[in-house]
Short mmCIF file of C-alpha atoms and ligand atoms in Angstrom, two decimals:
data_model
loop_
_atom_site.label_atom_id
_atom_site.label_comp_id
_atom_site.label_asym_id
_atom_site.label_seq_id
_atom_site.Cartn_x
_atom_site.Cartn_y
_atom_site.Cartn_z
CA MET T 1 30.16 32.40 -68.44
CA ASN T 2 28.97 31.33 -71.34
CA ILE T 3 25.77 29.21 -71.83
CA GLU T 4 26.95 26.58 -73.80
CA ASN T 5 29.90 25.56 -71.07
CA LEU T 6 26.86 24.72 -68.65
CA ASN T 7 25.33 21.54 -68.83
CA LEU T 8 22.20 21.22 -66.52
CA ASP T 9 22.65 17.01 -66.30
CA GLU T 10 25.64 17.82 -64.53
CA ILE T 11 24.71 21.31 -62.16
CA LEU T 12 21.54 18.25 -61.33
CA GLN T 13 24.28 15.76 -60.34
CA GLU T 14 26.58 17.54 -58.63
CA ILE T 15 23.23 18.39 -56.41
CA GLU T 16 22.72 14.81 -56.08
CA ASN T 17 26.07 14.09 -54.61
CA ALA T 18 26.29 16.89 -51.91
CA LYS T 19 26.32 15.88 -48.81
CA SER T 20 25.44 18.04 -47.06
CA LYS T 21 23.13 21.32 -45.60
CA GLU T 22 26.44 23.40 -45.98
CA GLU T 23 27.60 22.26 -49.08
CA ILE T 24 23.50 22.60 -51.37
CA GLU T 25 24.56 25.59 -49.74
CA ARG T 26 27.68 25.98 -51.35
CA ILE T 27 26.72 24.87 -55.19
CA LYS T 28 22.87 27.47 -54.47
CA ASN T 29 24.80 30.28 -53.95
CA LYS T 30 27.51 29.44 -57.47
CA TYR T 31 24.53 29.11 -58.93
CA LEU T 32 21.75 31.35 -57.63
CA SER T 33 23.25 34.58 -55.03
CA LYS T 34 23.36 37.81 -56.62
CA LYS T 35 27.27 36.85 -57.75
CA GLY T 36 26.15 33.51 -58.87
CA ILE T 37 26.65 32.07 -62.60
CA PHE T 38 22.99 32.36 -63.62
CA LEU T 39 22.76 35.95 -63.21
CA SER T 40 26.17 36.80 -64.39
CA ILE T 41 25.26 35.43 -67.92
CA PHE T 42 22.22 37.68 -67.35
CA ALA T 43 24.73 40.08 -67.29
CA SER T 44 26.43 39.16 -70.03
CA PHE T 45 23.28 40.03 -72.35
CA ALA T 46 23.93 42.79 -72.91
CA SER T 47 26.32 42.29 -76.42
CA LEU T 48 23.79 40.09 -77.48
CA THR T 49 21.51 40.45 -80.52
CA LYS T 50 17.30 41.18 -79.86
CA GLU T 51 16.37 37.20 -80.52
CA GLU T 52 19.17 36.04 -79.19
CA LYS T 53 18.50 37.80 -76.12
CA VAL T 54 14.34 35.63 -76.14
CA SER T 55 16.19 32.77 -77.16
CA ILE T 56 18.73 32.43 -74.79
CA GLY T 57 16.52 33.65 -72.02
CA ALA T 58 14.47 31.31 -72.21
CA ARG T 59 16.67 28.56 -72.66
CA ILE T 60 18.45 30.32 -68.92
CA ASN T 61 15.34 30.72 -66.83
CA LYS T 62 13.87 26.81 -68.15
CA MET T 63 17.45 25.78 -66.21
CA LYS T 64 17.83 27.90 -63.80
CA MET T 65 14.47 26.57 -62.82
CA SER T 66 14.99 22.88 -63.00
CA VAL T 67 18.24 24.23 -60.30
CA GLU T 68 16.39 25.51 -58.19
CA ASP T 69 13.81 23.07 -58.24
CA LYS T 70 16.23 20.45 -57.27
CA LEU T 71 18.16 21.94 -54.20
CA LYS T 72 14.61 22.61 -53.40
CA GLN T 73 14.15 18.97 -53.39
CA LYS T 74 17.45 18.10 -51.94
CA GLU T 75 17.03 20.39 -49.20
CA LEU T 76 13.89 18.25 -48.17
CA SER T 77 15.34 14.83 -49.13
CA GLN T 78 18.95 15.91 -46.57
CA PHE T 79 16.19 17.32 -43.91
CA TYR T 80 14.97 13.98 -43.63
CA GLU T 81 17.83 12.72 -43.55
CA GLU T 82 19.20 14.69 -40.27
CA ILE T 83 15.87 13.33 -38.56
CA ASN T 84 15.93 9.84 -39.32
CA GLN T 85 20.09 9.53 -38.28
CA ARG T 86 18.89 11.84 -35.21
CA ILE T 87 15.74 9.55 -34.36
CA GLU T 88 17.82 6.12 -34.78
CA ASN T 89 21.20 8.09 -32.35
CA GLU T 90 17.75 8.49 -29.59
CA LYS T 91 17.20 5.87 -30.12
CA ILE T 92 16.35 4.00 -26.32
CA ASP T 93 16.76 0.12 -26.32
CA ILE T 94 13.59 -1.34 -25.21
CA SER T 95 14.37 -4.48 -25.17
CA LEU T 96 16.87 -4.13 -22.06
CA PRO T 97 14.48 -6.70 -19.29
CA SER T 98 13.38 -4.53 -15.95
CA ARG T 99 14.61 -5.24 -13.15
CA LYS T 100 11.66 -6.79 -10.86
CA GLN T 101 9.51 -5.54 -8.65
CA LYS T 102 8.57 -7.78 -5.10
CA LEU T 103 5.34 -7.39 -4.52
CA GLY T 104 5.08 -6.78 -1.01
CA ALA T 105 2.80 -9.41 1.35
CA LYS T 106 0.03 -8.49 5.54
CA ASN T 107 2.27 -9.06 8.33
CA PRO T 108 0.40 -12.18 10.09
CA PHE T 109 -0.23 -9.56 13.10
CA GLN T 110 -2.52 -7.72 10.10
CA LEU T 111 -3.52 -10.41 8.02
CA VAL T 112 -5.09 -11.81 11.99
CA VAL T 113 -6.56 -7.95 12.76
CA ASP T 114 -8.15 -7.69 8.69
CA ASP T 115 -9.41 -11.12 9.75
CA ILE T 116 -11.23 -10.86 12.45
CA THR T 117 -12.35 -7.19 12.07
CA GLU T 118 -13.81 -8.88 8.87
CA PHE T 119 -15.89 -11.59 10.59
CA PHE T 120 -17.28 -8.49 13.80
CA LEU T 121 -18.40 -6.22 10.99
CA ASN T 122 -20.29 -9.05 9.05
CA MET T 123 -22.13 -9.44 12.73
CA GLY T 124 -23.22 -5.39 12.43
CA TYR T 125 -19.61 -4.77 14.96
CA LYS T 126 -18.14 -1.12 14.87
CA VAL T 127 -14.46 -0.55 14.52
CA ALA T 128 -13.64 1.25 17.58
CA ASP T 129 -10.49 2.81 19.25
CA GLY T 130 -8.78 4.64 21.54
CA PRO T 131 -6.02 6.30 22.73
CA GLU T 132 -2.12 3.98 23.44
CA VAL T 133 -0.75 6.66 26.42
CA GLU T 134 -3.48 6.46 28.62
CA LEU T 135 -5.20 7.04 31.89
CA ASP T 136 -5.07 5.69 34.74
CA HIS T 137 -8.65 6.12 34.58
CA PHE T 138 -10.13 4.36 31.44
CA ASN T 139 -7.40 1.47 31.27
CA PHE T 140 -8.05 0.08 35.32
CA GLU T 141 -10.53 2.21 37.77
CA LEU T 142 -13.63 2.48 35.25
CA LEU T 143 -12.94 -1.45 34.61
CA ASN T 144 -14.00 -1.82 38.39
CA THR T 145 -9.65 -2.44 38.79
CA PRO T 146 -9.06 1.13 41.40
CA LYS T 147 -5.63 1.55 43.04
CA ASP T 148 -4.40 -1.16 45.55
CA HIS T 149 -6.83 -3.38 43.47
CA PRO T 150 -4.30 -7.03 43.32
CA ALA T 151 -6.20 -7.64 39.97
CA ARG T 152 -3.61 -5.18 38.20
CA ASP T 153 -0.47 -7.51 39.22
CA MET T 154 -1.73 -9.54 36.10
CA GLN T 155 -0.91 -6.53 33.67
CA ASP T 156 2.89 -5.48 34.41
CA SER T 157 2.07 -1.89 32.84
CA PHE T 158 4.50 0.29 32.55
CA PHE T 159 3.76 3.43 33.86
CA ILE T 160 4.78 7.43 32.59
CA ASN T 161 3.04 9.31 36.08
CA GLN T 162 1.30 7.78 38.34
CA ASN T 163 -1.94 8.63 36.50
CA THR T 164 -0.52 7.87 32.54
CA LEU T 165 0.54 3.91 31.40
CA LEU T 166 0.81 2.81 27.78
CA ARG T 167 -2.78 1.03 28.36
CA SER T 168 -1.95 -2.29 29.10
CA HIS T 169 -4.94 -4.15 27.49
CA THR T 170 -7.04 -2.94 24.97
CA SER T 171 -10.11 -2.99 27.72
CA ALA T 172 -9.36 1.06 28.08
CA VAL T 173 -11.42 1.39 25.38
CA GLN T 174 -14.47 -0.18 26.93
CA ALA T 175 -14.56 2.40 29.15
CA HIS T 176 -13.93 5.47 26.42
CA VAL T 177 -17.07 3.63 24.20
CA MET T 178 -19.42 3.47 26.62
CA GLN T 179 -17.95 7.17 28.35
CA ASP T 180 -19.21 8.28 25.03
CA ALA T 181 -22.53 6.60 24.36
CA LYS T 182 -23.71 8.66 27.72
CA GLY T 183 -26.04 5.06 28.85
CA GLN T 184 -27.55 4.35 25.78
CA VAL T 185 -28.15 1.26 23.84
CA PRO T 186 -26.88 -1.12 21.89
CA ILE T 187 -23.48 -1.11 21.49
CA LYS T 188 -21.58 -3.73 19.35
CA ILE T 189 -17.39 -2.54 19.00
CA ILE T 190 -14.59 -4.26 18.30
CA CYS T 191 -11.10 -2.33 18.95
CA PRO T 192 -8.12 -4.04 17.36
CA GLY T 193 -4.82 -2.89 18.45
CA LYS T 194 -1.43 -2.15 20.74
CA VAL T 195 -0.87 -2.19 23.55
CA TYR T 196 1.75 -2.53 26.51
CA ARG T 197 3.20 -5.13 29.56
CA ARG T 198 5.66 -6.36 30.68
CA ASP T 199 7.04 -9.10 29.57
CA ASN T 200 9.54 -10.68 27.39
CA ASP T 201 10.32 -14.45 26.21
CA ALA T 202 10.12 -16.26 23.26
CA THR T 203 5.78 -16.23 23.33
CA HIS T 204 5.08 -12.48 24.78
CA SER T 205 6.79 -9.49 23.50
CA HIS T 206 6.32 -5.71 25.20
CA GLN T 207 4.23 -4.62 22.59
CA PHE T 208 1.57 -6.74 21.65
CA GLY T 209 -1.91 -6.47 20.09
CA GLN T 210 -5.07 -7.69 21.35
CA VAL T 211 -9.13 -7.41 20.04
CA GLU T 212 -11.26 -6.41 22.31
CA GLY T 213 -15.22 -6.63 22.00
CA LEU T 214 -17.84 -4.98 23.74
CA VAL T 215 -21.13 -5.83 23.83
CA ILE T 216 -24.18 -3.83 25.63
CA ASP T 217 -28.27 -4.23 25.00
CA LYS T 218 -30.77 -5.37 26.73
CA ASN T 219 -31.36 -9.37 27.18
CA ILE T 220 -27.54 -9.94 26.71
CA SER T 221 -26.93 -13.16 28.05
CA MET T 222 -24.36 -15.64 28.70
CA GLY T 223 -25.30 -17.51 25.81
CA ASN T 224 -24.87 -14.65 23.55
CA LEU T 225 -21.39 -14.46 24.25
CA MET T 226 -20.92 -18.35 24.12
CA GLU T 227 -22.50 -18.01 20.97
CA THR T 228 -20.35 -15.29 19.36
CA LEU T 229 -16.94 -16.99 20.46
CA THR T 230 -18.17 -20.42 19.24
CA LEU T 231 -18.40 -19.24 16.25
CA LEU T 232 -15.03 -16.64 16.31
CA LEU T 233 -13.20 -19.59 17.41
CA ARG T 234 -14.51 -22.31 14.74
CA HIS T 235 -14.15 -18.91 11.83
CA LEU T 236 -10.60 -19.19 13.05
CA PHE T 237 -9.61 -22.84 13.55
CA GLY T 238 -11.68 -24.36 11.85
CA LYS T 239 -15.97 -25.27 11.75
CA ASN T 240 -15.18 -28.75 13.63
CA ARG T 241 -13.32 -27.58 15.90
CA GLU T 242 -14.96 -27.30 20.47
CA VAL T 243 -14.91 -24.37 22.49
CA ARG T 244 -13.82 -24.75 25.76
CA PHE T 245 -15.49 -21.83 28.42
CA ARG T 246 -13.54 -22.27 32.18
CA PRO T 247 -14.56 -20.09 35.07
CA SER T 248 -11.89 -17.11 35.33
CA TYR T 249 -11.14 -13.60 37.10
CA PHE T 250 -11.31 -10.06 35.78
CA PRO T 251 -12.26 -7.10 38.19
CA PHE T 252 -14.23 -5.88 34.98
CA THR T 253 -16.20 -9.13 34.17
CA GLU T 254 -18.72 -11.10 35.78
CA PRO T 255 -18.85 -13.94 35.48
CA SER T 256 -15.55 -14.15 33.98
CA VAL T 257 -14.32 -16.97 31.76
CA GLU T 258 -10.77 -18.08 29.39
CA VAL T 259 -12.34 -19.76 26.31
CA ASP T 260 -9.90 -22.69 24.05
CA VAL T 261 -10.77 -24.30 21.46
CA SER T 262 -9.74 -27.39 20.31
CA CYS T 263 -6.46 -28.70 19.95
CA PHE T 264 -5.79 -28.21 16.03
CA ASN T 265 -2.28 -29.68 15.28
CA CYS T 266 -3.46 -33.58 17.53
CA ASN T 267 -7.60 -32.93 16.89
CA GLY T 268 -7.46 -32.71 20.72
CA LYS T 269 -5.93 -35.83 21.10
CA GLY T 270 -2.70 -34.77 22.73
CA CYS T 271 0.38 -32.91 21.35
CA SER T 272 3.33 -31.04 22.01
CA LEU T 273 1.28 -27.77 20.25
CA CYS T 274 -1.52 -28.52 23.19
CA LYS T 275 1.30 -29.52 26.00
CA ASP T 276 -1.23 -32.15 25.75
CA THR T 277 -3.82 -31.25 26.82
CA GLY T 278 -5.13 -31.03 23.62
CA TRP T 279 -6.84 -27.66 24.16
CA ILE T 280 -5.39 -24.07 23.60
CA GLU T 281 -6.29 -20.76 25.82
CA ILE T 282 -6.93 -18.10 22.97
CA LEU T 283 -9.19 -15.39 25.00
CA GLY T 284 -10.65 -13.86 28.20
CA SER T 285 -14.20 -12.83 27.96
CA GLY T 286 -17.16 -12.23 30.17
CA MET T 287 -20.39 -10.39 31.19
CA VAL T 288 -19.58 -6.62 31.90
CA HIS T 289 -19.47 -6.65 35.79
CA PRO T 290 -22.49 -4.11 36.95
CA ASN T 291 -19.78 -2.19 38.95
CA VAL T 292 -18.41 -1.39 35.64
CA LEU T 293 -21.62 -0.35 33.42
CA ARG T 294 -23.00 1.53 36.74
CA LEU T 295 -18.91 3.65 36.99
CA ASN T 296 -19.59 3.94 32.79
CA ASN T 297 -23.30 4.86 33.05
CA PHE T 298 -24.88 2.44 32.32
CA ASP T 299 -28.92 1.28 34.03
CA ASP T 300 -27.47 -2.38 34.88
CA LYS T 301 -30.97 -3.14 36.04
CA LYS T 302 -32.27 -2.30 32.42
CA TYR T 303 -29.16 -3.23 30.73
CA GLN T 304 -26.39 -6.31 30.56
CA GLY T 305 -23.47 -6.59 28.59
CA PHE T 306 -20.16 -9.13 27.69
CA ALA T 307 -17.01 -7.88 26.44
CA PHE T 308 -13.68 -10.24 25.47
CA GLY T 309 -10.37 -10.00 24.89
CA ILE T 310 -8.62 -11.80 21.95
CA GLY T 311 -4.70 -11.32 21.28
CA ILE T 312 -3.76 -10.87 18.33
CA ASP T 313 0.21 -11.96 18.05
CA ARG T 314 -1.09 -15.47 19.45
CA ILE T 315 -3.64 -16.45 17.38
CA ALA T 316 -1.17 -15.31 14.56
CA MET T 317 1.14 -17.42 16.02
CA LEU T 318 -0.64 -20.67 16.71
CA LYS T 319 -2.26 -20.05 12.78
CA TYR T 320 1.26 -19.61 10.83
CA GLY T 321 3.56 -22.19 12.82
CA ILE T 322 6.10 -19.14 14.11
CA ASP T 323 7.82 -19.88 17.61
CA ASP T 324 9.22 -16.72 18.47
CA ILE T 325 7.01 -13.34 18.42
CA LYS T 326 10.18 -11.22 17.32
CA GLY T 327 8.93 -12.26 13.63
CA ILE T 328 6.08 -10.49 13.75
CA TYR T 329 7.88 -7.06 14.77
CA THR T 330 11.33 -7.92 13.21
CA ASN T 331 9.83 -6.67 9.33
CA ASN T 332 12.51 -9.73 7.92
CA VAL T 333 11.60 -9.75 4.29
CA GLU T 334 12.49 -12.99 4.59
CA PHE T 335 10.45 -14.15 7.38
CA LEU T 336 7.13 -11.84 5.41
CA GLU T 337 7.46 -13.20 2.17
CA GLN T 338 5.97 -16.40 3.93
CA PHE T 339 3.17 -14.64 4.20
CA ALA T 340 2.74 -12.90 0.84
CA LYS T 341 0.19 -16.19 -0.24
CA GLU T 342 -2.13 -15.43 2.85
CA GLY T 343 -2.97 -11.95 2.14
CA GLU T 344 -3.80 -12.50 -1.53
N1 LIG H 401 -8.38 -7.14 29.26
C1 LIG H 401 -8.34 -9.20 29.51
C2 LIG H 401 -6.91 -8.82 29.85
O1 LIG H 401 -6.43 -8.18 28.39
C3 LIG H 401 -8.60 -9.71 28.06
C4 LIG H 401 -10.31 -9.46 28.84
C5 LIG H 401 -11.74 -8.83 27.87
C6 LIG H 401 -10.95 -10.78 29.73
C7 LIG H 401 -12.25 -8.24 28.22
C8 LIG H 401 -12.05 -10.17 29.85
C9 LIG H 401 -12.89 -9.01 29.08
O2 LIG H 401 -6.17 -10.20 30.16
#
């Protein structure tokens, strides 16, 4: 190879035109490897004069350096081109709209539990808990309802064996709380929970919810009971509601009352919701029976108490106009979605 045949501009152009790594590699080999053009020119130096060696050598070295620089440059730009190409190919299309996530809603049952619980927490009550599979002893006997007591018929219960049943009311938790307190006052609790009875129609289910309430202390009177429940019912159904207390019977309270609220649908005039009576029956209540205090190690001469039991499902049905209790338990999404706003 003769130096006169080499044209730097052409070589640089050749490098510039290379389209791939492989091509760059090939050009590198062609000019710069041991068998490459530049070294082969040096190899032919033997026949040159000293002066020629110096001047041609310098020219060749300069040319070789330019070729090396250009190759480096080309390699670098090739590298960036490749990376940009990869970034382009792996691009994710973020313009695709995401799937809509539906926000869950609280079951109306839970809305009522939360509402009543908050109401009583604000009045200084604590929340108690108890088992759903319960001993007869707690469900009935400690509540002044011995075996063969006719009042047991008021609650058609699911017995597992002679001494064990699915609790038929949250009043069983009263007995647990009193036993645990070992005669110490004050007691001020509520207990929301599930209860079970053999019932099945549009407004009754074999499983439903109650919130129990129990207060025991010195100087507790019927006035405290009436004030507490009046405030509760006005909180639930509106501040202009009238509240009515009717004599009733429960074995664990004496006196016992059934508590009604004036119909919020017709304002007491009479409509289909209140069956033309103007009143809606809401809950059972009463002063804790002295026998219950004694059975649970409280001094009935020193202390008094009141208790109440509210049906959660009934309140939910009344408040939200639900006409079949099964809606609360079947988890139909369309039914539940209607309550999304309530829980906000
Ligand atoms: N346990 C009663 C029922 O389920 C309700 C109640 C509770 C009544 C507390 C009086 C006192 O019917």
